[in-house]
Tab-separated table of N, CA and C in Angstrom:
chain	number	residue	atom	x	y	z
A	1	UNK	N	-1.389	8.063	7.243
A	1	UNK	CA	-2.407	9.062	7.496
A	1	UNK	C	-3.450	8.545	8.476
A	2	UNK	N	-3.848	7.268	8.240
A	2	UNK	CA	-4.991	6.131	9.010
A	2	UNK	C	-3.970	6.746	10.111
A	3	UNK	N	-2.878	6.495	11.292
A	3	UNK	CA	-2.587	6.446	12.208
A	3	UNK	C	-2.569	7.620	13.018
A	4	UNK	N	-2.643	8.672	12.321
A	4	UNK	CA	-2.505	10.260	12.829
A	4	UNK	C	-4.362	10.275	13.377
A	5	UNK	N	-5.036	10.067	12.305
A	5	UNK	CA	-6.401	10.372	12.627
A	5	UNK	C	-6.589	9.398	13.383
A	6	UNK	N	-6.385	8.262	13.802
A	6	UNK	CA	-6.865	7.316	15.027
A	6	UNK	C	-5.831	7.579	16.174
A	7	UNK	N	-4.629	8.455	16.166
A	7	UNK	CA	-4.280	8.809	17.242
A	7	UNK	C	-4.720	10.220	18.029
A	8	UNK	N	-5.195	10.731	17.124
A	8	UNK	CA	-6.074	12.538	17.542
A	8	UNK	C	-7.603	12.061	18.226
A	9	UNK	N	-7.946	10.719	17.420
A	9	UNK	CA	-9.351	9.796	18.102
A	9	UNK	C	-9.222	9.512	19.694
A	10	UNK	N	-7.823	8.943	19.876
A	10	UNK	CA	-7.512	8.305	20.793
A	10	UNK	C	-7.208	9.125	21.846
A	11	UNK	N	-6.559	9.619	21.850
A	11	UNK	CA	-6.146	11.142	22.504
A	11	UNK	C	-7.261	11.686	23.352
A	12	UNK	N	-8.444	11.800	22.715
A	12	UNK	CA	-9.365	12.563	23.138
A	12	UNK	C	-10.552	11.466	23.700
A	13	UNK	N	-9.872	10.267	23.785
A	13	UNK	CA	-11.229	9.097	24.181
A	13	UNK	C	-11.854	8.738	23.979
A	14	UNK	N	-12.058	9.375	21.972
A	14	UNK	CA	-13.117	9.139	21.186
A	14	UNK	C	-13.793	8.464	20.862
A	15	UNK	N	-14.839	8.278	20.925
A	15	UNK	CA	-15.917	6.602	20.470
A	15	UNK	C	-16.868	7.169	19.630
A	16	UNK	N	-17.747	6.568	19.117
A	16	UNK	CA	-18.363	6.936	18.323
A	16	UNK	C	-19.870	7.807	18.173
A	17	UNK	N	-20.109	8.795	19.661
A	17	UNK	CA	-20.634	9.038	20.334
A	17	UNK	C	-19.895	10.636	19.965
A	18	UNK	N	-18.919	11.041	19.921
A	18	UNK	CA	-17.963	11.991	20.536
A	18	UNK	C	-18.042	12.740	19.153
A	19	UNK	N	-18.414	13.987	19.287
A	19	UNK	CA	-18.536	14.594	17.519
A	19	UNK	C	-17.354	15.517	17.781
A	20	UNK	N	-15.918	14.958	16.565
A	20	UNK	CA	-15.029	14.681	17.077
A	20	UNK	C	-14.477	14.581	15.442
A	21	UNK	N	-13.338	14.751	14.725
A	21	UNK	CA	-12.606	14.247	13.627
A	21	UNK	C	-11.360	14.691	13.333
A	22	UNK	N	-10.996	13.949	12.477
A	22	UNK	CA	-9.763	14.709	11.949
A	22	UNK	C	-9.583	14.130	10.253
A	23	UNK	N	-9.006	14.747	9.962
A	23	UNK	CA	-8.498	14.742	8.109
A	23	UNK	C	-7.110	14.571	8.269
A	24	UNK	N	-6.254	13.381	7.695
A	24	UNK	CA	-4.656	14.104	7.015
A	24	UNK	C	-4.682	14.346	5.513
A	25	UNK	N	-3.518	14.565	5.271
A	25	UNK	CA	-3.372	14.954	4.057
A	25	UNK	C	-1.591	14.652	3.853
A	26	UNK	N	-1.036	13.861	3.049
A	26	UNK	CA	0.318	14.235	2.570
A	26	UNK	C	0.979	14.646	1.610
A	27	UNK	N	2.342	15.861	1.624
A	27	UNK	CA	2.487	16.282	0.173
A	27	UNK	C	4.015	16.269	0.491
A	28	UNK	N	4.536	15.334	-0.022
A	28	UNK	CA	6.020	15.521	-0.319
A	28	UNK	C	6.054	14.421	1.349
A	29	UNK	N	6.982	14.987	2.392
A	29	UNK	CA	7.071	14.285	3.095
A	29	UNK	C	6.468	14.874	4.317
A	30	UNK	N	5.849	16.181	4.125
A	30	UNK	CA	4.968	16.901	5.002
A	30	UNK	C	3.363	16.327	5.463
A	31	UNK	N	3.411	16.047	6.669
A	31	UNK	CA	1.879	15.197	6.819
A	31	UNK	C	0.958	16.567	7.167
A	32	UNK	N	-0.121	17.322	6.987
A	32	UNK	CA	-0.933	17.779	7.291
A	32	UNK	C	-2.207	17.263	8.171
A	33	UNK	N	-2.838	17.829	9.622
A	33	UNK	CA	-3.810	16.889	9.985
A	33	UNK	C	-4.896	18.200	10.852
A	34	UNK	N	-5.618	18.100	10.009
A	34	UNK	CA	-6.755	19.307	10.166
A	34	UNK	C	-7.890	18.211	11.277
A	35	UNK	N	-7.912	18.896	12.515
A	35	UNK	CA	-8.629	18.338	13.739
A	35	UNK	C	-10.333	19.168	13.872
A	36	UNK	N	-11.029	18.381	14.517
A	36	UNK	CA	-12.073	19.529	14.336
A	36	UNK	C	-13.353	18.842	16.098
A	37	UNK	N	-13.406	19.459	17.315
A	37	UNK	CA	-14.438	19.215	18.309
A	37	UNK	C	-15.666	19.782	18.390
A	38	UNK	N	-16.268	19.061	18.333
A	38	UNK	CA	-17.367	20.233	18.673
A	38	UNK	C	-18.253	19.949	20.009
A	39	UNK	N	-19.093	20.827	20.714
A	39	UNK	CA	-19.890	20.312	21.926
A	39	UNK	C	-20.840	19.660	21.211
A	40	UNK	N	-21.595	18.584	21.840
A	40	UNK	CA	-22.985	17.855	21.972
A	40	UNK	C	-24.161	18.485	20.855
A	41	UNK	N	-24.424	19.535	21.505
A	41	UNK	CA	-25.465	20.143	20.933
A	41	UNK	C	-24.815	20.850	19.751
A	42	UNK	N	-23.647	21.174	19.453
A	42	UNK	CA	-23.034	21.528	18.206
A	42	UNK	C	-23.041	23.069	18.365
A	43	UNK	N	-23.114	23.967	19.397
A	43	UNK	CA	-23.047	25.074	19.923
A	43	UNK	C	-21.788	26.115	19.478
A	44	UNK	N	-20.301	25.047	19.923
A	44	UNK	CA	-19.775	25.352	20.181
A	44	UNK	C	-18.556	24.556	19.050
A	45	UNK	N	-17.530	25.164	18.189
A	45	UNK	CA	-16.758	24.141	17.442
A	45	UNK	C	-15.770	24.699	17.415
A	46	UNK	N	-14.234	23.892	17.362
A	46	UNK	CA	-13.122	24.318	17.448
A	46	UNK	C	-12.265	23.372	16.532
A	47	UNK	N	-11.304	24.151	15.787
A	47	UNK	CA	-10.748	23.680	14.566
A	47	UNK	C	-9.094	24.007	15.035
A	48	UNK	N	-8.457	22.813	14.840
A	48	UNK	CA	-6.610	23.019	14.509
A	48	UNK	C	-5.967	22.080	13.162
A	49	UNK	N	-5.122	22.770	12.897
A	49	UNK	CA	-4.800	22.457	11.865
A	49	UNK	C	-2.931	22.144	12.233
A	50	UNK	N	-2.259	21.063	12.131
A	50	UNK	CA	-0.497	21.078	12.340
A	50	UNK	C	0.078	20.235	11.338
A	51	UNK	N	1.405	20.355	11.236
A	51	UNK	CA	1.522	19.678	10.321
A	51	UNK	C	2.791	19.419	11.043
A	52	UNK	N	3.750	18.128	10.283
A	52	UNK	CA	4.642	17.320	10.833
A	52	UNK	C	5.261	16.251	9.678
A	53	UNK	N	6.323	15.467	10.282
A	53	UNK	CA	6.360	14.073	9.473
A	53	UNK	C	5.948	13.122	10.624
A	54	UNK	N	5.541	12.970	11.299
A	54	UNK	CA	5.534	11.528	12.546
A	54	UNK	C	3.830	11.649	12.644
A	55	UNK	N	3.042	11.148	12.168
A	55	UNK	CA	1.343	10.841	12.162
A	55	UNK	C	0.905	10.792	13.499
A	56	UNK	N	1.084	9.877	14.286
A	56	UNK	CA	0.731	9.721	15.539
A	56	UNK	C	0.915	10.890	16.445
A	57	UNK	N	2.374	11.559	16.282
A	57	UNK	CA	2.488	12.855	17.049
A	57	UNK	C	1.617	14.081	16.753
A	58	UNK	N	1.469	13.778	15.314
A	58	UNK	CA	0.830	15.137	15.018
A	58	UNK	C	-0.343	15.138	15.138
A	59	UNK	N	-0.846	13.719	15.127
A	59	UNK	CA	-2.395	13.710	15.653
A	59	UNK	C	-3.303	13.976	16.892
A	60	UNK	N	-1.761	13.602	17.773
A	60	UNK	CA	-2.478	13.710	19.186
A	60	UNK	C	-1.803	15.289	19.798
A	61	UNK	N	-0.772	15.825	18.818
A	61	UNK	CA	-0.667	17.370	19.076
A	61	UNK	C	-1.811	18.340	18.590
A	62	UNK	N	-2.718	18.007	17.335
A	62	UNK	CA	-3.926	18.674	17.297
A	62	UNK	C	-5.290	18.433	18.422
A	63	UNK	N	-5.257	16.870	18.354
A	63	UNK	CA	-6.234	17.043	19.907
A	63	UNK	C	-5.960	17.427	21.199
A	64	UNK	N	-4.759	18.051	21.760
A	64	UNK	CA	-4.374	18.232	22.791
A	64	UNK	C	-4.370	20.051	22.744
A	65	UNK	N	-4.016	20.418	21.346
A	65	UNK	CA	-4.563	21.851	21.304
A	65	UNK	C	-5.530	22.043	21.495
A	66	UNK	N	-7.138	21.174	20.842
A	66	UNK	CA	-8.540	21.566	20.588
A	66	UNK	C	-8.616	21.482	22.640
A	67	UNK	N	-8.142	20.484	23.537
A	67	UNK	CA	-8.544	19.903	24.989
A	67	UNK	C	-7.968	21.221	25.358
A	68	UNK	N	-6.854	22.087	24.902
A	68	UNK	CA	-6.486	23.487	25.313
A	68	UNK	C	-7.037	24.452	25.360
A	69	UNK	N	-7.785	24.564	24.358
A	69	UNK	CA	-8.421	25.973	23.840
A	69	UNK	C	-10.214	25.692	23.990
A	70	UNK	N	-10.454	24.865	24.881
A	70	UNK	CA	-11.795	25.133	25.469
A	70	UNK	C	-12.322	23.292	25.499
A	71	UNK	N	-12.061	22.458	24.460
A	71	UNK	CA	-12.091	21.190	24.555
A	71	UNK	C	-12.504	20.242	25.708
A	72	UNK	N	-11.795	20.578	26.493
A	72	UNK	CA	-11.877	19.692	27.631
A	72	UNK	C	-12.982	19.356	28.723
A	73	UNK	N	-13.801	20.850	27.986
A	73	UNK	CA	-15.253	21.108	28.707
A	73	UNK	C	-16.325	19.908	27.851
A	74	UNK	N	-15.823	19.448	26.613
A	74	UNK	CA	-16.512	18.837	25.717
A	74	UNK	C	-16.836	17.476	25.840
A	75	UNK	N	-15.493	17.326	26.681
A	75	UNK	CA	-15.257	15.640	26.799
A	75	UNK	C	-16.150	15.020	27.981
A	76	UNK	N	-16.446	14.302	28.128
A	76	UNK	CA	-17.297	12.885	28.850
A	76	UNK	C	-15.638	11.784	29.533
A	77	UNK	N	-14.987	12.588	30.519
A	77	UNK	CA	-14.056	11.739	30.675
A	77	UNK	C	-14.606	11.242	32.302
């Protein structure tokens, strides 16, 4: 679960600056990993939720949705 949420971190360039998270969750052999960006001033917040068995994939497939759906305006790259 540690590897999904430090790969959705990573993904997005995250440091500790970057208001920015993710949650997993596992049930059976299904990984769940609820992502969550928000802008600076906290204006603006965007939530995905995927699920998978491979942690790392599914982590950096929820931050690559949030960098889709308006995200990318958020980032400091």
């Amino acid at each position: 679960m540690v590897d999904a949420e430090r790969a959705f971190l990573d993904e997005l360039g995250g440091d500790c600056d970057l208001p920015a998270g993710a949650h997993a969750t596992v049930m059976g052999d299904l990984l769940t990993v609820r992502g969550m960006l928000a802008s600076r001033d906290a204006s603006v917040l965007l939530r995905d939720t995927q699920q998978g068995t491979d942690g790392p994939t599914v982590g950096r497939s929820v931050a690559r949705a949030l960098v889709a759906r308006g995200g990318a305006s958020m980032l400091d790259r």
